[in-house]
XYZ file of C-alpha atoms in Angstrom:
284
model
C 1.827 -12.163 -5.352
C -0.331 -9.701 -7.605
C -2.360 -11.919 -9.395
C -3.601 -13.202 -6.514
C -4.088 -10.237 -4.737
C -5.878 -9.469 -8.150
C -7.929 -12.452 -8.278
C -8.926 -12.241 -4.345
C -9.916 -8.641 -4.193
C -9.952 -7.118 -7.364
C -13.050 -7.044 -10.338
C -12.229 -10.408 -11.394
C -13.887 -11.350 -7.473
C -17.635 -9.354 -7.803
C -18.488 -6.880 -5.258
C -19.107 -10.341 -2.776
C -15.371 -10.712 -2.933
C -14.514 -6.819 -2.845
C -16.587 -6.338 0.207
C -14.867 -9.794 1.858
C -11.589 -9.903 1.155
C -11.070 -6.654 2.633
C -12.552 -8.029 5.776
C -10.865 -11.380 5.827
C -7.793 -9.527 5.031
C -8.025 -7.319 8.329
C -8.898 -10.353 10.461
C -6.181 -11.839 9.645
C -3.738 -8.708 10.935
C -5.972 -8.556 14.012
C -4.639 -11.998 14.575
C -1.238 -11.309 13.713
C -1.274 -8.017 16.180
C -2.527 -10.396 18.847
C 0.669 -13.036 17.782
C 2.853 -9.822 18.371
C 1.576 -8.190 21.440
C 0.325 -11.827 23.132
C 2.124 -14.569 21.548
C 1.467 -16.766 24.751
C -2.148 -16.738 23.955
C -1.493 -18.445 20.441
C 1.505 -20.726 21.356
C 0.919 -24.209 22.587
C 4.613 -24.271 23.853
C 7.810 -22.174 24.343
C 9.477 -21.622 21.337
C 12.886 -22.472 22.084
C 12.016 -25.715 23.762
C 14.018 -28.332 22.473
C 13.350 -31.978 22.764
C 15.646 -34.176 20.547
C 13.214 -37.399 21.032
C 10.356 -35.638 19.410
C 12.332 -33.903 16.525
C 10.328 -34.346 13.158
C 7.070 -35.117 14.293
C 4.014 -34.860 11.611
C 1.504 -32.346 12.458
C -0.972 -33.604 14.600
C -1.567 -33.892 18.648
C 0.250 -31.937 21.021
C 2.020 -30.565 17.678
C -0.573 -28.690 15.232
C 2.490 -27.716 13.140
C 4.713 -30.060 14.007
C 8.221 -29.723 15.419
C 11.387 -29.178 13.792
C 15.195 -31.059 13.790
C 15.156 -30.035 17.588
C 12.015 -30.966 18.842
C 10.890 -27.450 18.660
C 7.003 -26.684 18.157
C 6.776 -25.425 14.766
C 3.476 -23.354 15.489
C 5.011 -21.479 18.511
C 8.280 -20.327 16.709
C 5.714 -18.927 13.864
C 3.448 -17.477 16.663
C 6.544 -15.525 18.099
C 8.120 -15.231 14.544
C 5.500 -13.150 13.745
C 7.132 -10.243 16.386
C 10.505 -9.719 14.401
C 9.080 -9.770 10.731
C 6.463 -7.373 11.282
C 8.795 -5.333 13.357
C 11.064 -5.215 10.183
C 8.384 -4.977 7.901
C 6.305 -1.719 10.028
C 9.757 -0.102 10.913
C 11.230 -0.094 7.705
C 7.830 1.456 5.733
C 7.997 4.259 8.735
C 11.554 4.610 8.088
C 11.379 5.061 4.161
C 8.101 6.819 4.400
C 9.498 9.093 7.051
C 12.482 9.936 5.203
C 10.701 10.026 1.349
C 8.331 12.349 2.958
C 11.084 14.736 3.591
C 13.838 14.375 0.371
C 10.318 14.292 -1.638
C 9.056 17.531 0.332
C 12.732 18.969 0.104
C 12.606 18.492 -3.630
C 8.682 20.073 -4.365
C 9.376 23.168 -2.016
C 13.179 23.382 -2.459
C 15.366 25.703 -5.663
C 15.541 24.037 -9.019
C 18.861 23.194 -8.238
C 18.399 21.090 -5.557
C 15.157 19.726 -6.868
C 17.354 18.174 -9.831
C 20.355 16.757 -7.939
C 17.826 15.407 -5.350
C 15.881 13.478 -8.345
C 18.672 12.203 -10.162
C 20.105 11.156 -6.904
C 16.598 8.846 -7.156
C 16.723 7.884 -10.407
C 20.320 6.249 -9.805
C 19.127 4.168 -6.759
C 15.584 3.363 -8.248
C 17.904 1.549 -11.093
C 18.344 -1.561 -8.364
C 15.641 -3.180 -7.305
C 15.144 -2.779 -3.676
C 15.833 -6.220 -2.153
C 19.630 -5.686 -3.954
C 19.738 -2.517 -2.818
C 18.980 -3.160 0.809
C 21.471 -6.511 0.416
C 24.270 -3.805 -0.628
C 23.487 -1.511 2.983
C 23.317 -4.394 4.879
C 26.795 -5.909 3.307
C 28.175 -2.300 4.448
C 26.569 -1.951 8.038
C 26.969 -5.449 8.894
C 23.502 -8.127 9.573
C 21.057 -8.111 12.715
C 17.108 -7.030 12.800
C 18.088 -3.733 13.055
C 20.429 -3.236 10.251
C 18.076 -5.359 8.094
C 15.434 -2.960 9.191
C 17.353 0.104 8.206
C 18.506 -1.414 5.243
C 15.268 -2.177 3.733
C 13.964 1.434 4.781
C 16.524 3.314 2.586
C 16.127 0.659 -0.227
C 12.402 2.473 0.204
C 13.025 5.529 0.111
C 13.175 6.601 -3.191
C 9.506 5.094 -4.189
C 7.867 6.967 -1.482
C 10.222 10.805 -2.300
C 8.820 10.620 -5.935
C 5.287 9.967 -5.129
C 5.470 12.881 -2.163
C 7.284 14.926 -5.077
C 4.427 14.248 -7.728
C 1.644 14.925 -5.542
C 3.009 18.309 -3.676
C 4.117 20.097 -6.883
C 0.638 20.123 -8.344
C -0.220 21.413 -4.762
C 2.521 24.395 -4.758
C 1.652 25.650 -7.976
C -1.919 26.066 -7.256
C -3.877 29.417 -7.387
C -4.522 28.985 -4.006
C -1.221 27.971 -2.942
C -0.101 31.261 -4.888
C -2.319 33.748 -3.612
C -1.128 32.632 -0.113
C 2.498 32.962 -0.788
C 1.522 36.681 -2.228
C -0.349 37.458 0.693
C 2.557 36.850 3.252
C 2.241 33.230 4.173
C 5.314 31.599 5.004
C 6.458 28.330 2.865
C 6.328 26.265 5.932
C 2.618 26.947 6.864
C 1.723 26.533 3.141
C 3.742 23.001 3.561
C 1.699 22.394 6.379
C -1.735 23.284 5.621
C -2.046 22.688 2.045
C 0.762 20.418 0.728
C 0.561 17.450 3.219
C -2.995 17.505 3.834
C -2.948 16.274 0.269
C 0.105 13.817 0.537
C -1.137 12.061 3.105
C -3.654 10.332 1.497
C -1.951 8.572 -1.079
C 1.392 8.472 0.731
C -0.916 5.985 3.534
C -2.269 3.791 0.578
C 1.392 3.162 -0.952
C 2.819 2.440 2.365
C 0.446 0.096 3.202
C 1.407 -2.183 0.098
C 4.832 -1.642 1.128
C 4.699 -2.895 4.211
C 4.232 -6.528 2.641
C 6.832 -5.756 0.287
C 8.915 -5.038 3.592
C 7.993 -8.060 5.499
C 9.431 -10.243 2.099
C 12.398 -8.568 1.945
C 13.393 -8.760 5.576
C 12.659 -12.459 5.404
C 14.363 -12.823 2.302
C 17.352 -11.169 4.018
C 16.642 -13.802 7.318
C 16.888 -16.469 4.964
C 20.604 -15.168 4.355
C 21.436 -15.324 7.694
C 21.346 -11.458 7.607
C 18.940 -10.809 9.881
C 17.672 -12.114 13.235
C 20.145 -14.670 14.373
C 19.130 -18.062 15.963
C 17.871 -19.341 18.020
C 14.996 -16.517 17.889
C 12.353 -17.637 15.539
C 11.817 -15.686 12.510
C 10.200 -16.886 9.343
C 12.688 -16.013 7.089
C 15.157 -17.828 9.272
C 13.309 -20.598 9.882
C 12.660 -21.552 5.952
C 16.697 -21.556 5.493
C 16.417 -23.854 8.366
C 13.463 -26.089 6.949
C 14.728 -25.840 3.507
C 17.147 -29.034 4.076
C 14.441 -31.077 5.569
C 11.804 -30.508 2.564
C 12.100 -34.578 1.852
C 11.236 -35.595 5.245
C 9.977 -32.857 7.176
C 7.884 -30.681 4.755
C 6.360 -28.833 7.902
C 9.367 -26.978 9.107
C 9.513 -24.928 5.972
C 6.055 -24.871 5.020
C 3.870 -23.100 7.333
C 6.509 -20.421 7.836
C 6.428 -19.919 3.928
C 2.605 -20.068 4.245
C 2.694 -17.184 7.340
C 4.459 -14.823 4.739
C 2.245 -15.389 1.968
C -0.676 -15.256 4.200
C 0.134 -11.982 5.401
C 1.924 -10.597 2.518
C -1.508 -11.002 0.943
C -3.219 -9.630 3.605
C -1.399 -6.610 3.757
C -1.660 -5.994 0.053
C -5.222 -6.720 -0.149
C -5.603 -3.960 2.511
C -3.879 -1.836 0.324
C -5.666 -2.358 -3.146
C -8.788 -1.819 -1.427
C -7.389 1.705 -0.081
C -6.245 2.957 -3.081
C -9.640 1.647 -4.952
C -11.393 4.221 -2.460
C -8.798 7.369 -3.087
C -9.766 9.526 -5.767
C -8.464 9.821 -9.027
C -5.222 11.258 -9.338
C -4.494 11.149 -5.642
C -3.672 7.419 -5.489
C -0.193 5.695 -5.433
């Protein structure tokens, strides 16, 4: 994924590519927003309407993306599947960012003993891939959309926390922060006035890129049957259902897979574009 994103929006694409790629990515995300808020505008049929007689119809005519094994319109299910998929991605990222911000600031501003304890704990969590860690959490708390969201968010906390700590420590040790302490300014005020503004930019850049990772992780867990329960449309579960019919009805899995790829690629391109505009030393 990173290679494709680098080719699309990186140096190899040239100046024109660096301008066009973020614009295309933004347009894709706007279309995704329409699918989430007003899915009826893009979906030609109700997502759960079945018609066994029309099962496995190839793309074309009244069904541009074809139909699945129950005769449901694949395009409509892809459109309606954007809502739970994006909810997991954005919700997990928001949870990871907020928790990571709290942990990172506590480690940077707290006593050294607290800092060491938190960092050693984060090191242990970072030893596990995020998806594996999320899978462990889901195994403990149970399946479902909300539990998957929480699991992915928890798995992302170490990454955000280490970024926040790394950005906050130089600010806390800077001359103007030390001067504020000497003048009697309270530590929470210093954090709000000086630390947070320096942390927010890099954190948002990393969160933008991390949203794509969260979407992939959510789809992967749904693919395993741990996410949004059927018959609700969700890209990962649609992939899982369609894999059994790849030889005879390739479209049932191809279009949900393409939706995941396009959305993750768009989010990644925007994140890389934001990172390229971030001053050196403040990037994710």
